[in-house]
Tab-separated table of C-alpha atoms and ligand atoms in Angstrom:
chain	number	residue	atom	x	y	z
A	1	MET	CA	20.225	-5.454	2.533
A	2	THR	CA	20.458	-1.792	3.166
A	3	LYS	CA	20.754	-0.145	6.722
A	4	PRO	CA	16.835	-0.009	8.484
A	5	VAL	CA	15.372	3.908	7.814
A	6	GLY	CA	14.357	5.263	11.319
A	7	VAL	CA	10.468	6.256	10.760
A	8	GLN	CA	8.372	7.803	13.758
A	9	ILE	CA	5.277	6.443	14.762
A	10	LYS	CA	2.331	7.560	16.746
A	11	ARG	CA	0.098	4.882	18.209
A	12	LEU	CA	-3.342	6.571	18.533
A	13	PRO	CA	-5.928	5.886	21.311
A	14	HIS	CA	-7.276	2.939	19.474
A	15	GLY	CA	-3.966	1.607	18.427
A	16	HIS	CA	-2.706	0.889	22.162
A	17	GLY	CA	-2.122	-2.801	22.612
A	18	LEU	CA	-1.207	-3.873	19.298
A	19	ASP	CA	1.756	-4.547	17.884
A	20	LEU	CA	3.515	-2.275	15.438
A	21	PRO	CA	3.572	-3.505	11.850
A	22	ALA	CA	6.358	-6.071	11.614
A	23	TYR	CA	8.476	-7.927	9.074
A	24	ALA	CA	7.140	-11.852	8.976
A	25	THR	CA	10.868	-12.911	8.612
A	26	GLU	CA	14.154	-11.921	7.719
A	27	GLY	CA	14.153	-10.784	4.347
A	28	SER	CA	10.262	-9.831	3.940
A	29	ALA	CA	9.677	-6.353	1.799
A	30	GLY	CA	6.729	-5.464	3.976
A	31	MET	CA	5.877	-5.230	7.743
A	32	ASP	CA	2.259	-6.431	7.891
A	33	VAL	CA	-0.344	-4.181	9.741
A	34	LEU	CA	-2.942	-4.925	11.957
A	35	ALA	CA	-6.025	-3.797	12.021
A	36	ALA	CA	-7.145	-1.819	14.579
A	37	GLU	CA	-10.786	-2.569	14.289
A	38	SER	CA	-13.538	-5.356	13.680
A	39	VAL	CA	-15.850	-4.960	10.814
A	40	THR	CA	-17.304	-7.390	8.178
A	41	ILE	CA	-17.233	-6.827	4.445
A	42	LYS	CA	-19.649	-7.906	2.532
A	43	PRO	CA	-19.145	-8.818	-1.112
A	44	GLY	CA	-18.496	-6.204	-3.627
A	45	GLN	CA	-17.777	-3.465	-0.289
A	46	ARG	CA	-15.156	-1.610	0.463
A	47	HIS	CA	-14.115	-0.276	3.707
A	48	ALA	CA	-11.336	1.756	5.262
A	49	VAL	CA	-9.584	0.437	8.061
A	50	ALA	CA	-8.364	1.668	10.872
A	51	THR	CA	-4.711	0.923	12.105
A	52	GLY	CA	-4.127	3.233	15.074
A	53	LEU	CA	-0.995	4.473	14.075
A	54	SER	CA	0.592	7.781	12.291
A	55	VAL	CA	3.707	7.658	10.965
A	56	ALA	CA	6.060	10.519	9.857
A	57	ILE	CA	8.327	9.035	7.049
A	58	PRO	CA	11.403	10.906	6.074
A	59	GLU	CA	11.826	13.582	3.191
A	60	ASN	CA	12.384	10.994	-0.065
A	61	TYR	CA	10.553	8.105	0.793
A	62	GLU	CA	7.326	6.931	1.315
A	63	ILE	CA	5.134	3.896	2.103
A	64	GLN	CA	3.334	1.593	0.212
A	65	VAL	CA	0.349	-0.196	1.412
A	66	ARG	CA	0.315	-3.387	-0.462
A	67	PRO	CA	-2.258	-6.267	0.003
A	68	ARG	CA	-1.293	-9.648	0.998
A	69	SER	CA	-1.564	-12.574	-1.548
A	70	GLY	CA	-3.010	-14.904	1.032
A	71	LEU	CA	-5.990	-12.791	1.602
A	72	ALA	CA	-6.305	-12.343	-2.160
A	73	PHE	CA	-5.823	-15.806	-3.185
A	74	LYS	CA	-7.994	-17.316	-0.363
A	75	HIS	CA	-10.858	-14.271	-0.090
A	76	GLY	CA	-10.765	-12.132	-3.104
A	77	ILE	CA	-9.531	-9.420	-0.753
A	78	THR	CA	-7.219	-6.886	-2.179
A	79	VAL	CA	-6.225	-2.772	-1.748
A	80	PRO	CA	-8.469	-1.346	-4.252
A	81	ASN	CA	-5.822	2.066	-4.790
A	82	THR	CA	-2.806	-0.946	-4.340
A	83	PRO	CA	-0.211	0.479	-3.705
A	84	GLY	CA	-1.581	3.082	-1.211
A	85	THR	CA	0.510	5.819	-1.113
A	86	ILE	CA	1.702	7.388	2.677
A	87	ASP	CA	2.479	10.463	1.665
A	88	SER	CA	6.020	11.627	3.831
A	89	ASP	CA	4.146	15.144	5.005
A	90	TYR	CA	0.836	12.601	6.342
A	91	ARG	CA	0.019	12.900	9.824
A	92	GLY	CA	-3.570	11.353	9.555
A	93	GLU	CA	-4.321	8.256	11.071
A	94	LEU	CA	-2.541	5.365	8.267
A	95	LYS	CA	-5.825	3.674	6.983
A	96	VAL	CA	-5.824	-0.038	4.964
A	97	LEU	CA	-8.049	0.563	2.283
A	98	LEU	CA	-10.019	-3.014	1.638
A	99	ILE	CA	-12.077	-4.259	-1.475
A	100	ASN	CA	-13.808	-7.899	-1.056
A	101	HIS	CA	-14.533	-9.275	-4.754
A	102	GLY	CA	-14.923	-12.536	-3.095
A	103	THR	CA	-18.117	-13.966	-2.678
A	104	ASP	CA	-18.548	-14.507	1.092
A	105	ASP	CA	-18.731	-11.757	3.794
A	106	PHE	CA	-14.913	-11.279	5.178
A	107	ALA	CA	-14.778	-10.502	9.218
A	108	ILE	CA	-11.489	-9.134	10.110
A	109	GLN	CA	-10.572	-9.581	13.750
A	110	ARG	CA	-9.198	-6.683	15.298
A	111	GLY	CA	-5.206	-7.365	15.674
A	112	ASP	CA	-5.631	-9.092	11.942
A	113	ARG	CA	-2.911	-8.898	9.757
A	114	VAL	CA	-4.684	-7.222	6.586
A	115	ALA	CA	-1.974	-5.395	4.684
A	116	GLN	CA	1.809	-4.989	4.086
A	117	LEU	CA	3.657	-1.521	4.581
A	118	VAL	CA	6.507	-1.426	2.001
A	119	LEU	CA	8.979	1.474	2.626
A	120	ALA	CA	10.476	2.959	-0.583
A	121	PRO	CA	12.608	5.887	-2.044
A	122	VAL	CA	10.967	8.433	-3.966
A	123	THR	CA	12.490	11.216	-6.306
A	124	GLN	CA	10.450	13.851	-7.262
A	125	ALA	CA	10.497	15.076	-11.081
A	126	LYS	CA	11.265	18.289	-12.296
A	127	TRP	CA	9.238	19.227	-15.638
A	128	GLU	CA	11.617	20.610	-18.510
A	129	GLU	CA	9.104	21.072	-21.262
A	130	VAL	CA	10.728	20.931	-24.784
A	131	ASP	CA	8.902	20.976	-28.228
A	132	GLU	CA	10.614	18.327	-29.562
A	133	LEU	CA	11.366	14.567	-27.409
A	134	SER	CA	14.163	12.660	-28.292
A	135	GLU	CA	14.248	9.600	-30.906
A	136	THR	CA	13.887	6.030	-30.240
A	137	VAL	CA	13.492	2.793	-31.984
A	138	ARG	CA	10.305	2.045	-30.153
A	139	GLY	CA	9.049	5.756	-30.623
A	140	GLU	CA	5.271	5.482	-30.324
A	141	GLY	CA	4.731	1.937	-30.305
A	142	GLY	CA	3.432	0.771	-27.040
A	143	PHE	CA	0.023	-1.314	-25.423
A	144	GLY	CA	1.668	-5.121	-26.964
A	145	SER	CA	3.573	-3.313	-29.833
A	146	THR	CA	6.585	-5.813	-29.645
A	147	GLY	CA	4.361	-9.076	-29.385
A	148	GLY	CA	1.635	-10.371	-27.249
A	149	HIS	CA	0.989	-13.338	-25.159
A	150	ALA	CA	1.981	-16.837	-26.443
A	151	LYS	CA	-0.702	-18.377	-28.942
A	152	LEU	CA	-2.146	-21.182	-28.349
A	153	ALA	CA	-1.560	-24.334	-30.692
B	1	LIG	O1	-3.797	4.027	1.598
B	1	LIG	C1	-4.187	4.454	1.961
B	1	LIG	C2	-3.840	5.708	1.081
B	1	LIG	C3	-4.139	7.032	1.682
B	1	LIG	N1	-3.928	7.174	2.840
B	1	LIG	C4	-3.731	8.715	2.942
B	1	LIG	C5	-2.496	8.875	3.133
B	1	LIG	C6	-1.538	9.866	2.001
B	1	LIG	O2	-0.846	10.515	2.155
B	1	LIG	C7	-3.069	10.128	2.130
B	1	LIG	C8	-3.682	10.677	0.499
B	1	LIG	O3	-3.704	9.699	0.020
B	1	LIG	P1	-3.298	9.708	-1.705
B	1	LIG	O4	-2.715	10.953	-2.092
B	1	LIG	O5	-3.514	8.476	-2.424
B	1	LIG	O6	-4.959	10.282	-1.963
B	1	LIG	P2	-6.085	11.389	-2.468
B	1	LIG	O7	-7.125	11.092	-2.889
B	1	LIG	O8	-4.738	12.018	-3.781
B	1	LIG	O9	-6.037	12.621	-1.131
B	1	LIG	P3	-5.231	13.921	-0.872
B	1	LIG	O10	-5.714	14.859	-1.348
B	1	LIG	O11	-5.593	14.052	0.420
B	1	LIG	O12	-3.866	13.770	-1.435
B	1	LIG	O13	-4.076	9.476	2.518
B	1	LIG	C9	-4.102	6.213	3.806
B	1	LIG	O14	-3.434	5.786	4.581
B	1	LIG	N2	-3.986	4.840	2.996
B	2	LIG	MG1	-2.790	13.027	-3.189
């Protein structure tokens, strides 16, 4: 594990009294982030869940907002824009977009862990426009060109 990177975090008024996002175990990739509001999401509906937090991510990093597999498996609750992108220059409230793909209403209580945040390095690209690209064995083959899934007997 590399050395942790410092990320400034600010609690907004409605974020006071909640734990900061935290790694559930020593080896966790993501920090579970808590809802700062109570809300019920009906089947098929989306909601931008408040976290009560803003962050200042260091340059050359992003935070990815990813679903929690337990919520997805048990309740059909996932992040429609997964992985959500928190840009290093964003200073607004960090929100967790959720969609209910399940069949039942999903009730979130303030303090529930609704998603996980992964700090990840980012490299910006600089286009180098050319008339011809380098040749490869794959060439233009894609979308299953190397073989599909195992056939049923
Ligand atoms: O799950 C998310 C995704 C984004 N954001 C915030 C932080 C991010 O930096 C900003 C913009 O996100 P994105 O670039 O994905 O959205 P956009 O539709 O391209 O909006 P914009 O034009 O503001 O970039 O919105 C969140 O709080 N949660
Ligand atoms: Mg954008």
